[in-house]
């Protein structure tokens, strides 16, 4: 499971030998290791190097068992480059050209997730349906079921999404799946304006959570819900708790921005402006932080 270390060892080995069957084997293994440890952001040079390696290996040995995994990595690199069209095409090509690949379930999940990000719920649902029907023993089925609910919600079928999430919460007690189902139920209720239900579901999520993973997102959404429900004081308290417990996470900049909005709702304009401008100093390139500060300063 130490994929980063494996990639480092293989990179050194590949760089010292001429291209032969063993080096091709090592390069495929190297790409497999990278597929488990690829960062969200890649430099243009590293991305180009990976694309080039994949293209060269597929040309040299297109029937190698590692080819589908290498192409999956290629698609993930396209996603990291925010080249969604190229990633979509790569996923489709893998499914078409390698119908019996060992990682087809993983490809279906990744393709469906990308379609969700592109707000194409019907296409996403087709991928998740196929994964659940053809690979019932896959370790990705739980996530596929959750994403089926996401696709239903995105398509405007709120009742279907709610039923899906409720069933998952009931079917997987004391598991991360239940935690995610509660979070989705809360988000669905929030987005449909049912703040009372949203508060109930999100507080259940925090109370019954099997781990603290994702709690920062839940705290932020719960604070937004209390603010929308007319209780900015409770929202402010939750945001301060969030910033105490998670001083640096992906959600932290959003929490600072939301705190400034809540303080403005409470009539604390000076505090709101100070919170917003301090957030800009800490996160000078964060779009939401900049937008919030601009609105409050205006």
PDB file of C-alpha atoms in Angstrom, residues 2 6 9 46 52 55 59 78 85 93-94 98 113 117 157 174 176 212 227 232 247 252 255 257 261 284 289:
ATOM      1  CA  UNK A   2       2.978   2.381  -0.009  1.00  0.00           C
ATOM      2  CA  UNK A   6       6.885   2.139  -4.922  1.00  0.00           C
ATOM      3  CA  UNK A   9      11.799   3.041  -6.510  1.00  0.00           C
ATOM      4  CA  UNK A  46       4.663  16.280 -15.102  1.00  0.00           C
ATOM      5  CA  UNK A  52       3.688  10.674 -23.121  1.00  0.00           C
ATOM      6  CA  UNK A  55       0.896   6.778 -25.079  1.00  0.00           C
ATOM      7  CA  UNK A  59       1.762   1.714 -28.551  1.00  0.00           C
ATOM      8  CA  UNK A  78      -6.748  14.869 -17.724  1.00  0.00           C
ATOM      9  CA  UNK A  85     -13.676  16.352 -22.438  1.00  0.00           C
ATOM     10  CA  UNK A  93     -12.335   4.313 -24.837  1.00  0.00           C
ATOM     11  CA  UNK A  94     -11.239   2.099 -21.932  1.00  0.00           C
ATOM     12  CA  UNK A  98     -10.965  -3.303 -22.826  1.00  0.00           C
ATOM     13  CA  UNK A 113     -18.292  10.796 -10.926  1.00  0.00           C
ATOM     14  CA  UNK A 117     -19.307  17.007 -11.856  1.00  0.00           C
ATOM     15  CA  UNK A 157     -36.003  13.729  -8.470  1.00  0.00           C
ATOM     16  CA  UNK A 174     -22.417   2.493  12.274  1.00  0.00           C
ATOM     17  CA  UNK A 176     -19.054   5.668   6.947  1.00  0.00           C
ATOM     18  CA  UNK A 212     -14.407  12.993  12.278  1.00  0.00           C
ATOM     19  CA  UNK A 227     -28.462  31.195   9.358  1.00  0.00           C
ATOM     20  CA  UNK A 232     -27.468  33.611  13.062  1.00  0.00           C
ATOM     21  CA  UNK A 247      -8.052  25.566  11.745  1.00  0.00           C
ATOM     22  CA  UNK A 252     -11.607  26.740   6.460  1.00  0.00           C
ATOM     23  CA  UNK A 255     -15.980  29.064   7.039  1.00  0.00           C
ATOM     24  CA  UNK A 257     -16.386  33.833   4.532  1.00  0.00           C
ATOM     25  CA  UNK A 261     -21.820  36.917   6.276  1.00  0.00           C
ATOM     26  CA  UNK A 284      -5.681  36.064  -1.207  1.00  0.00           C
ATOM     27  CA  UNK A 289     -13.325  34.785   0.204  1.00  0.00           C
TER      28      UNK A 289
END
